[in-house]
DNA sequence: GACTAAACGAGACGGTACGTCACGTCTTAGC
DNA sequence: GCTAAGACGTGACGTACCGTCTCGTTTAGTC
């Protein structure tokens, strides 16, 4: 069984010989990391249906009770794993120009959603959110709200710079920029190339009568 | 699993006196309809997790084996139920004007997705499609491809009329119109009012330098 | 379910190769024989649990309904198959001497029970009789009673000859002769050699103060 | 499946401090007893076909999985129930005389087989043994072998006493004594009165030229 | 020669039970 | 006090047969 080795690796990150297996010193970091890593791995390897509490417990060398003590469902585990991996990855750069900022950001968002491993987890979580309103609420407050704030950043900076009018409907504009990406990823499964994301930016510029300073 | 629907259509379209009576020999239309009706009802009433093969069988007064004989999973049942309810409901009207057509169509699409019962089933199916690529493929070929064709209709008519240039990137334009709706429905769960759908149409018109003839 | 056999016999007397598949005048001999043959074969090949109505129907190329029309259960089919094969096989010879008669008969009975294919079917039927009193009654009246009469024949002939007293308790004596055979076959599964059956005869002779005329 | 019973016994007899290590907290004695009691009850009440895993589980308030964890089939459960009830009940008394010992023992064996509840279970198990060689082997090693040893006891004691010659063929003699009982119980279903069992003893005495000291 | 009636093959149907899987709760022993 | 281990009740899974019920065909015999 792999867990022995995995556990060893996990504990080696804790500097000195501080291994606690079951003890009176609070939660086992080792167990927590093993669970998250295994959950991620199972999702990528066997798909959503292949992620089970029993499967995670067995492969992580962890007791089921330990998982239930700290997470309330397998989707909660996956969300934790996702948050650990994904947070702060998707912040738009500041090139000082709305066109450049958006172009870069949408490309990276597209890649994240359609190509990356965390993107696969994201899709699984969004799927779960369709089935479970409580989970949906949780997912929004723990990830999506923050993501929406990051989505809006380039526009806010452009308003600050005076490139865009201050009375812009931020929510609607953001939805028009990122909505088509999510639509392709979640619904049509068509590939998203640079021409598609760049096209979104161009459309945005055109309807606000702006022009791109540079072209890629 | 197309045969299920085909058989149903075949037998239901058999307009005149040809219909066989108790419908023994061959599939039981009664059982088929009961299953679809019950599946739909369970989804709306108890959510996706509340839809089980056993539950459908019990409530529909049907043997489990009968369900498995004609559908390969509960999502396959739900898809059939969805197709029976939803097909052809979402065809854009033809008012002779792109602005009017789009305004009406997006409002109805928004209502369908966020308010209607079939819309709830649609969300469940899209969720399942995230988890199961085979199902996703099936769903696309049996519903989404047709829906995309319907989405494009208003634009195609406008091109025919000369309101829009013939070299328009249909796919990209459609995605920008409907993508934000799906995004709100599937991801952010924000309410979609007329101001939002109308705003999408206005943005479309602005970036193509058109003006709305009328306002609703 | 006696009619099954009777009908079969009646129709089998109809001379030449008059095969009818489905017709106005009674049952298909072809189907009847196929069912019995297949039932026997399945029992020998896959054991009792491997004999199913569906299995018989499929392998015999017969509709389930046809089986149910003529037999009331799979054990009823097996009983018919058994009766067809086994009846009249086990009649004691008449060598004119009780010792010789018994010796030969018990050997053949032992072989029948423990070695022959019909013996295997017999064991399955006796087993079923433990579980189902109605079947047990049927089996007794259709086979066991006759068999008991055949068991008693050598003793009756000996009484007629004057070798044994006329007030002999036939039932008890027969049970002591054949009971140990059935016991070994059904309960202990120990092999039954000639020394065992001959020993039973010797014990019989000894307690009735007879001596064997010949020895084999 | 011997471990089931053994484990249970081990845990119930594990009085002092030496607790078992293999099972963290081990099997539920309560569940085990409920299953055995219910299985017995169902057999007596509804016959063999009325004993189902689902029925046992439901009536015993136990999960099906719990039954499958410890027993491999319903007949395995019944065997366990039978062994719990029946073992050691059928030991011949020692009156110091072969005639008395046998007379008493055969009467009690007859009663056990034909009248008692465990006797009904025994018949069901013997029936199953006809259908399933693996089960048959198991049943023999867990019950029948011991029973055969008990059958032989009166004869062995008589040999020790000098009432019978030491070169007696124990197996054959035992089969002649008990075989007719099993035959009547399993095959002919004729009632077994004292006159029948006593007759078996008398025949035994006669062929060994012994006389009964007392008569009942 | 058309018609009728019995038996046929086929196979869908409502069911029961099977044996398996994962759930979430729980108890116990070790560190 | 947290851990690994794992038994437990619950409930759904997908499968195998059960016995019943039309279907549409085949085939004698009757009119």
GROMACS .gro file of N, CA and C in nm, chain A residues 5 30 32 40 54:
model
   15
    5UNK      N    1   0.436   0.527   0.205
    5UNK     CA    2   0.531   0.615   0.137
    5UNK      C    3   0.479   0.759   0.133
   30UNK      N    4  -0.059   1.598   0.831
   30UNK     CA    5  -0.025   1.488   0.741
   30UNK      C    6  -0.151   1.426   0.680
   32UNK      N    7  -0.449   1.563   0.665
   32UNK     CA    8  -0.520   1.663   0.586
   32UNK      C    9  -0.463   1.671   0.444
   40UNK      N   10  -0.791   1.492  -0.517
   40UNK     CA   11  -0.755   1.550  -0.646
   40UNK      C   12  -0.715   1.442  -0.745
   54UNK      N   13  -1.477   0.637   0.088
   54UNK     CA   14  -1.405   0.514   0.118
   54UNK      C   15  -1.277   0.505   0.036
   0.00000   0.00000   0.00000
